[in-house]
Amino acid sequence: MKEAFRKKIERRVRITDEIWSDIEKDCSVMYLKKKDVLINYSDIDKNLYFINSGSFEMSLVSGNGDSKTVWFFLDTIFNMVGVMDSIMFNEPTKYEITALEDATVIKFNFYTGESWMEKYPQLSEFARKDILHDFIESSEIRHHMTSHSPHQFIEYLKHKYPEILERIPAKNIAGFMGITPEWFSKIKNK
């Protein structure tokens, strides 16, 4: 199960069995069912999660309890999950992360990850490359969403990120786009 995490790392940098052994001992596997909450709103969660299988929705929860979909994580893309407000600012998170499918994740503490990077420079390189890659891709998606019509944005997803349209429920994508599920369905069917 944890081998998928090793493969993710080795797509960017090479690691030895010794390094992998050090990483593996500090990771745990979690199994979640569809609709299970991985990270609860208002918790202080200092962990990172690698999605081995499944998909998740990140929602921003307002003070009055309203929730808005702001991102998705899948085992194929954007497969590292964490709440940076908790990790970096030691604040109760404004987000809630919920499984959209049955899922398995590899969990490790953020500070443990930092110690791996200090001990093994190639892991620092991996983190830098992986974070930069996901930042650029997520920015591109958001830029397309804000600068194109909903129909053009759906076409963009269909060509560039078909797994989002195939695996994320339409109502969740509609919420992310700020449109009704009915409008989303109408646009998608055109």
PDB file of C-alpha atoms in Angstrom:
ATOM      1  CA  MET A   1       0.000   0.000   0.000  1.00  0.00           C
ATOM      2  CA  LYS A   2       2.691   2.521   0.964  1.00  0.00           C
ATOM      3  CA  GLU A   3       4.608   1.654  -2.210  1.00  0.00           C
ATOM      4  CA  ALA A   4       2.427   4.082  -4.217  1.00  0.00           C
ATOM      5  CA  PHE A   5       3.825   6.890  -2.054  1.00  0.00           C
ATOM      6  CA  ARG A   6       7.358   5.737  -2.828  1.00  0.00           C
ATOM      7  CA  LYS A   7       6.525   5.711  -6.547  1.00  0.00           C
ATOM      8  CA  LYS A   8       5.245   9.291  -6.297  1.00  0.00           C
ATOM      9  CA  ILE A   9       8.545  10.381  -4.735  1.00  0.00           C
ATOM     10  CA  GLU A  10      10.596   8.437  -7.275  1.00  0.00           C
ATOM     11  CA  ARG A  11       8.835  10.096 -10.208  1.00  0.00           C
ATOM     12  CA  ARG A  12      10.771  13.221  -9.204  1.00  0.00           C
ATOM     13  CA  VAL A  13      13.887  11.951  -7.343  1.00  0.00           C
ATOM     14  CA  ARG A  14      15.651   8.685  -6.570  1.00  0.00           C
ATOM     15  CA  ILE A  15      15.644   7.359  -3.020  1.00  0.00           C
ATOM     16  CA  THR A  16      17.447   4.426  -1.461  1.00  0.00           C
ATOM     17  CA  ASP A  17      15.846   1.582   0.460  1.00  0.00           C
ATOM     18  CA  GLU A  18      17.352   3.115   3.617  1.00  0.00           C
ATOM     19  CA  ILE A  19      15.567   6.428   3.006  1.00  0.00           C
ATOM     20  CA  TRP A  20      12.330   4.633   2.169  1.00  0.00           C
ATOM     21  CA  SER A  21      12.578   2.581   5.366  1.00  0.00           C
ATOM     22  CA  ASP A  22      12.957   5.801   7.364  1.00  0.00           C
ATOM     23  CA  ILE A  23       9.901   7.322   5.668  1.00  0.00           C
ATOM     24  CA  GLU A  24       7.756   4.194   5.854  1.00  0.00           C
ATOM     25  CA  LYS A  25       8.144   3.752   9.616  1.00  0.00           C
ATOM     26  CA  ASP A  26       6.641   7.210  10.243  1.00  0.00           C
ATOM     27  CA  CYS A  27       3.600   6.726   8.003  1.00  0.00           C
ATOM     28  CA  SER A  28       0.272   5.109   8.766  1.00  0.00           C
ATOM     29  CA  VAL A  29      -2.519   3.910   6.491  1.00  0.00           C
ATOM     30  CA  MET A  30      -6.081   5.157   6.886  1.00  0.00           C
ATOM     31  CA  TYR A  31      -9.193   3.707   5.264  1.00  0.00           C
ATOM     32  CA  LEU A  32     -12.158   5.991   4.652  1.00  0.00           C
ATOM     33  CA  LYS A  33     -15.641   5.424   3.300  1.00  0.00           C
ATOM     34  CA  LYS A  34     -17.434   7.780   0.951  1.00  0.00           C
ATOM     35  CA  LYS A  35     -18.609  10.866   2.922  1.00  0.00           C
ATOM     36  CA  ASP A  36     -16.136  10.260   5.786  1.00  0.00           C
ATOM     37  CA  VAL A  37     -14.408  13.438   6.906  1.00  0.00           C
ATOM     38  CA  LEU A  38     -10.622  13.292   6.669  1.00  0.00           C
ATOM     39  CA  ILE A  39     -10.049  16.723   8.244  1.00  0.00           C
ATOM     40  CA  ASN A  40     -12.769  18.402  10.287  1.00  0.00           C
ATOM     41  CA  TYR A  41     -13.548  22.099  10.202  1.00  0.00           C
ATOM     42  CA  SER A  42     -12.042  23.901  13.238  1.00  0.00           C
ATOM     43  CA  ASP A  43      -9.559  21.138  14.066  1.00  0.00           C
ATOM     44  CA  ILE A  44      -5.851  21.843  14.241  1.00  0.00           C
ATOM     45  CA  ASP A  45      -4.466  19.180  11.916  1.00  0.00           C
ATOM     46  CA  LYS A  46      -0.705  19.144  11.357  1.00  0.00           C
ATOM     47  CA  ASN A  47      -0.644  16.090   9.124  1.00  0.00           C
ATOM     48  CA  LEU A  48      -0.172  15.546   5.425  1.00  0.00           C
ATOM     49  CA  TYR A  49      -2.009  12.818   3.585  1.00  0.00           C
ATOM     50  CA  PHE A  50      -1.016  11.063   0.375  1.00  0.00           C
ATOM     51  CA  ILE A  51      -4.091   9.754  -1.449  1.00  0.00           C
ATOM     52  CA  ASN A  52      -3.397   6.168  -2.413  1.00  0.00           C
ATOM     53  CA  SER A  53      -6.918   5.651  -3.775  1.00  0.00           C
ATOM     54  CA  GLY A  54     -10.086   7.713  -3.894  1.00  0.00           C
ATOM     55  CA  SER A  55     -11.000  11.376  -4.179  1.00  0.00           C
ATOM     56  CA  PHE A  56     -11.731  14.224  -1.781  1.00  0.00           C
ATOM     57  CA  GLU A  57     -13.448  17.592  -1.727  1.00  0.00           C
ATOM     58  CA  MET A  58     -12.082  20.580   0.173  1.00  0.00           C
ATOM     59  CA  SER A  59     -14.733  22.992   1.421  1.00  0.00           C
ATOM     60  CA  LEU A  60     -14.269  26.389   3.010  1.00  0.00           C
ATOM     61  CA  VAL A  61     -16.636  26.686   5.975  1.00  0.00           C
ATOM     62  CA  SER A  62     -17.816  30.150   6.981  1.00  0.00           C
ATOM     63  CA  GLY A  63     -18.487  31.322  10.518  1.00  0.00           C
ATOM     64  CA  ASN A  64     -22.228  30.755  10.061  1.00  0.00           C
ATOM     65  CA  GLY A  65     -21.672  27.142   8.969  1.00  0.00           C
ATOM     66  CA  ASP A  66     -22.146  27.628   5.223  1.00  0.00           C
ATOM     67  CA  SER A  67     -19.782  25.551   3.127  1.00  0.00           C
ATOM     68  CA  LYS A  68     -18.308  26.215  -0.335  1.00  0.00           C
ATOM     69  CA  THR A  69     -16.333  23.742  -2.441  1.00  0.00           C
ATOM     70  CA  VAL A  70     -12.897  25.222  -3.170  1.00  0.00           C
ATOM     71  CA  TRP A  71     -10.816  22.281  -4.438  1.00  0.00           C
ATOM     72  CA  PHE A  72     -10.575  18.576  -5.229  1.00  0.00           C
ATOM     73  CA  PHE A  73      -7.899  15.981  -4.586  1.00  0.00           C
ATOM     74  CA  LEU A  74      -7.671  12.662  -6.441  1.00  0.00           C
ATOM     75  CA  ASP A  75      -5.296   9.723  -6.356  1.00  0.00           C
ATOM     76  CA  THR A  76      -4.210  10.652  -9.906  1.00  0.00           C
ATOM     77  CA  ILE A  77      -3.765  14.433  -9.522  1.00  0.00           C
ATOM     78  CA  PHE A  78      -3.361  16.747  -6.545  1.00  0.00           C
ATOM     79  CA  ASN A  79      -2.830  13.698  -4.339  1.00  0.00           C
ATOM     80  CA  MET A  80      -1.192  15.405  -1.351  1.00  0.00           C
ATOM     81  CA  VAL A  81      -3.678  16.833   1.141  1.00  0.00           C
ATOM     82  CA  GLY A  82      -3.183  19.125   4.111  1.00  0.00           C
ATOM     83  CA  VAL A  83      -4.659  22.250   5.662  1.00  0.00           C
ATOM     84  CA  MET A  84      -1.990  24.916   5.569  1.00  0.00           C
ATOM     85  CA  ASP A  85      -3.791  27.286   7.949  1.00  0.00           C
ATOM     86  CA  SER A  86      -3.360  24.694  10.710  1.00  0.00           C
ATOM     87  CA  ILE A  87       0.089  23.542   9.680  1.00  0.00           C
ATOM     88  CA  MET A  88       1.699  26.938   9.135  1.00  0.00           C
ATOM     89  CA  PHE A  89      -0.254  29.226  11.484  1.00  0.00           C
ATOM     90  CA  ASN A  90      -1.318  26.769  14.202  1.00  0.00           C
ATOM     91  CA  GLU A  91      -4.935  27.872  13.709  1.00  0.00           C
ATOM     92  CA  PRO A  92      -8.112  25.826  13.713  1.00  0.00           C
ATOM     93  CA  THR A  93      -8.692  25.139  10.047  1.00  0.00           C
ATOM     94  CA  LYS A  94     -11.329  26.950   8.009  1.00  0.00           C
ATOM     95  CA  TYR A  95     -11.611  23.895   5.783  1.00  0.00           C
ATOM     96  CA  GLU A  96     -13.224  20.495   5.816  1.00  0.00           C
ATOM     97  CA  ILE A  97     -11.948  17.674   3.634  1.00  0.00           C
ATOM     98  CA  THR A  98     -14.414  14.903   2.833  1.00  0.00           C
ATOM     99  CA  ALA A  99     -14.096  11.639   0.896  1.00  0.00           C
ATOM    100  CA  LEU A 100     -16.095  11.571  -2.343  1.00  0.00           C
ATOM    101  CA  GLU A 101     -15.285   7.877  -2.840  1.00  0.00           C
ATOM    102  CA  ASP A 102     -14.044   5.071  -0.619  1.00  0.00           C
ATOM    103  CA  ALA A 103     -10.394   5.939  -0.094  1.00  0.00           C
ATOM    104  CA  THR A 104      -7.073   4.964   1.416  1.00  0.00           C
ATOM    105  CA  VAL A 105      -4.514   7.544   2.472  1.00  0.00           C
ATOM    106  CA  ILE A 106      -0.994   7.487   3.829  1.00  0.00           C
ATOM    107  CA  LYS A 107      -0.726   9.851   6.811  1.00  0.00           C
ATOM    108  CA  PHE A 108       2.398  11.495   8.234  1.00  0.00           C
ATOM    109  CA  ASN A 109       3.081  14.503  10.395  1.00  0.00           C
ATOM    110  CA  PHE A 110       4.193  17.677   8.597  1.00  0.00           C
ATOM    111  CA  TYR A 111       7.127  18.163  10.986  1.00  0.00           C
ATOM    112  CA  THR A 112       8.253  14.589  10.406  1.00  0.00           C
ATOM    113  CA  GLY A 113       8.250  15.411   6.697  1.00  0.00           C
ATOM    114  CA  GLU A 114      10.405  18.451   7.401  1.00  0.00           C
ATOM    115  CA  SER A 115      12.890  16.311   9.327  1.00  0.00           C
ATOM    116  CA  TRP A 116      13.082  13.901   6.359  1.00  0.00           C
ATOM    117  CA  MET A 117      13.888  16.864   4.100  1.00  0.00           C
ATOM    118  CA  GLU A 118      16.635  18.090   6.426  1.00  0.00           C
ATOM    119  CA  LYS A 119      18.156  14.623   6.643  1.00  0.00           C
ATOM    120  CA  TYR A 120      17.792  13.738   2.934  1.00  0.00           C
ATOM    121  CA  PRO A 121      18.294  16.629   0.462  1.00  0.00           C
ATOM    122  CA  GLN A 122      16.638  14.696  -2.364  1.00  0.00           C
ATOM    123  CA  LEU A 123      13.373  14.717  -0.381  1.00  0.00           C
ATOM    124  CA  SER A 124      13.620  18.495  -0.162  1.00  0.00           C
ATOM    125  CA  GLU A 125      14.012  18.548  -3.949  1.00  0.00           C
ATOM    126  CA  PHE A 126      11.007  16.236  -4.299  1.00  0.00           C
ATOM    127  CA  ALA A 127       8.843  18.491  -2.109  1.00  0.00           C
ATOM    128  CA  ARG A 128       9.911  21.617  -3.960  1.00  0.00           C
ATOM    129  CA  LYS A 129       9.190  20.096  -7.379  1.00  0.00           C
ATOM    130  CA  ASP A 130       5.913  18.500  -6.314  1.00  0.00           C
ATOM    131  CA  ILE A 131       4.555  21.595  -4.566  1.00  0.00           C
ATOM    132  CA  LEU A 132       5.559  23.834  -7.472  1.00  0.00           C
ATOM    133  CA  HIS A 133       3.980  21.473 -10.013  1.00  0.00           C
ATOM    134  CA  ASP A 134       0.670  21.305  -8.123  1.00  0.00           C
ATOM    135  CA  PHE A 135       0.674  25.070  -7.516  1.00  0.00           C
ATOM    136  CA  ILE A 136       1.113  25.807 -11.214  1.00  0.00           C
ATOM    137  CA  GLU A 137      -1.562  23.312 -12.264  1.00  0.00           C
ATOM    138  CA  SER A 138      -4.073  24.475  -9.653  1.00  0.00           C
ATOM    139  CA  SER A 139      -3.453  28.107 -10.630  1.00  0.00           C
ATOM    140  CA  GLU A 140      -4.025  27.260 -14.282  1.00  0.00           C
ATOM    141  CA  ILE A 141      -7.332  25.567 -13.457  1.00  0.00           C
ATOM    142  CA  ARG A 142      -8.511  28.520 -11.365  1.00  0.00           C
ATOM    143  CA  HIS A 143      -7.397  31.010 -14.030  1.00  0.00           C
ATOM    144  CA  HIS A 144      -9.305  29.133 -16.718  1.00  0.00           C
ATOM    145  CA  MET A 145     -12.374  29.035 -14.499  1.00  0.00           C
ATOM    146  CA  THR A 146     -12.334  32.775 -13.831  1.00  0.00           C
ATOM    147  CA  SER A 147     -11.427  33.912 -17.342  1.00  0.00           C
ATOM    148  CA  HIS A 148     -13.664  31.637 -19.438  1.00  0.00           C
ATOM    149  CA  SER A 149     -17.352  30.936 -19.667  1.00  0.00           C
ATOM    150  CA  PRO A 150     -18.627  27.889 -17.745  1.00  0.00           C
ATOM    151  CA  HIS A 151     -18.998  26.042 -21.069  1.00  0.00           C
ATOM    152  CA  GLN A 152     -15.379  26.833 -22.053  1.00  0.00           C
ATOM    153  CA  PHE A 153     -14.161  25.829 -18.593  1.00  0.00           C
ATOM    154  CA  ILE A 154     -15.931  22.457 -18.795  1.00  0.00           C
ATOM    155  CA  GLU A 155     -14.375  21.916 -22.247  1.00  0.00           C
ATOM    156  CA  TYR A 156     -10.981  22.744 -20.759  1.00  0.00           C
ATOM    157  CA  LEU A 157     -11.486  20.181 -17.970  1.00  0.00           C
ATOM    158  CA  LYS A 158     -12.702  17.592 -20.471  1.00  0.00           C
ATOM    159  CA  HIS A 159      -9.506  17.897 -22.504  1.00  0.00           C
ATOM    160  CA  LYS A 160      -6.922  18.587 -19.802  1.00  0.00           C
ATOM    161  CA  TYR A 161      -8.331  16.900 -16.663  1.00  0.00           C
ATOM    162  CA  PRO A 162     -11.002  14.385 -17.730  1.00  0.00           C
ATOM    163  CA  GLU A 163     -10.684  12.478 -14.439  1.00  0.00           C
ATOM    164  CA  ILE A 164     -12.229  15.445 -12.622  1.00  0.00           C
ATOM    165  CA  LEU A 165     -15.358  15.249 -14.779  1.00  0.00           C
ATOM    166  CA  GLU A 166     -15.407  11.448 -14.633  1.00  0.00           C
ATOM    167  CA  ARG A 167     -14.932  10.990 -10.884  1.00  0.00           C
ATOM    168  CA  ILE A 168     -16.145  14.123  -9.126  1.00  0.00           C
ATOM    169  CA  PRO A 169     -19.948  14.360  -8.763  1.00  0.00           C
ATOM    170  CA  ALA A 170     -21.544  17.036 -10.958  1.00  0.00           C
ATOM    171  CA  LYS A 171     -23.070  18.840  -7.967  1.00  0.00           C
ATOM    172  CA  ASN A 172     -19.604  19.208  -6.417  1.00  0.00           C
ATOM    173  CA  ILE A 173     -18.063  20.587  -9.621  1.00  0.00           C
ATOM    174  CA  ALA A 174     -21.032  22.957  -9.978  1.00  0.00           C
ATOM    175  CA  GLY A 175     -20.456  24.187  -6.412  1.00  0.00           C
ATOM    176  CA  PHE A 176     -16.780  24.746  -7.182  1.00  0.00           C
ATOM    177  CA  MET A 177     -17.725  26.756 -10.278  1.00  0.00           C
ATOM    178  CA  GLY A 178     -20.384  28.743  -8.406  1.00  0.00           C
ATOM    179  CA  ILE A 179     -23.276  27.551 -10.567  1.00  0.00           C
ATOM    180  CA  THR A 180     -26.285  25.353  -9.894  1.00  0.00           C
ATOM    181  CA  PRO A 181     -26.076  21.598 -10.551  1.00  0.00           C
ATOM    182  CA  GLU A 182     -28.884  21.994 -13.104  1.00  0.00           C
ATOM    183  CA  TRP A 183     -26.961  24.644 -15.027  1.00  0.00           C
ATOM    184  CA  PHE A 184     -23.808  22.534 -14.896  1.00  0.00           C
ATOM    185  CA  SER A 185     -25.698  19.520 -16.271  1.00  0.00           C
ATOM    186  CA  LYS A 186     -27.218  21.618 -19.057  1.00  0.00           C
ATOM    187  CA  ILE A 187     -23.820  23.017 -20.055  1.00  0.00           C
ATOM    188  CA  LYS A 188     -22.120  19.622 -19.887  1.00  0.00           C
ATOM    189  CA  ASN A 189     -24.758  18.032 -22.104  1.00  0.00           C
ATOM    190  CA  LYS A 190     -24.388  20.663 -24.882  1.00  0.00           C
TER     191      LYS A 190
END
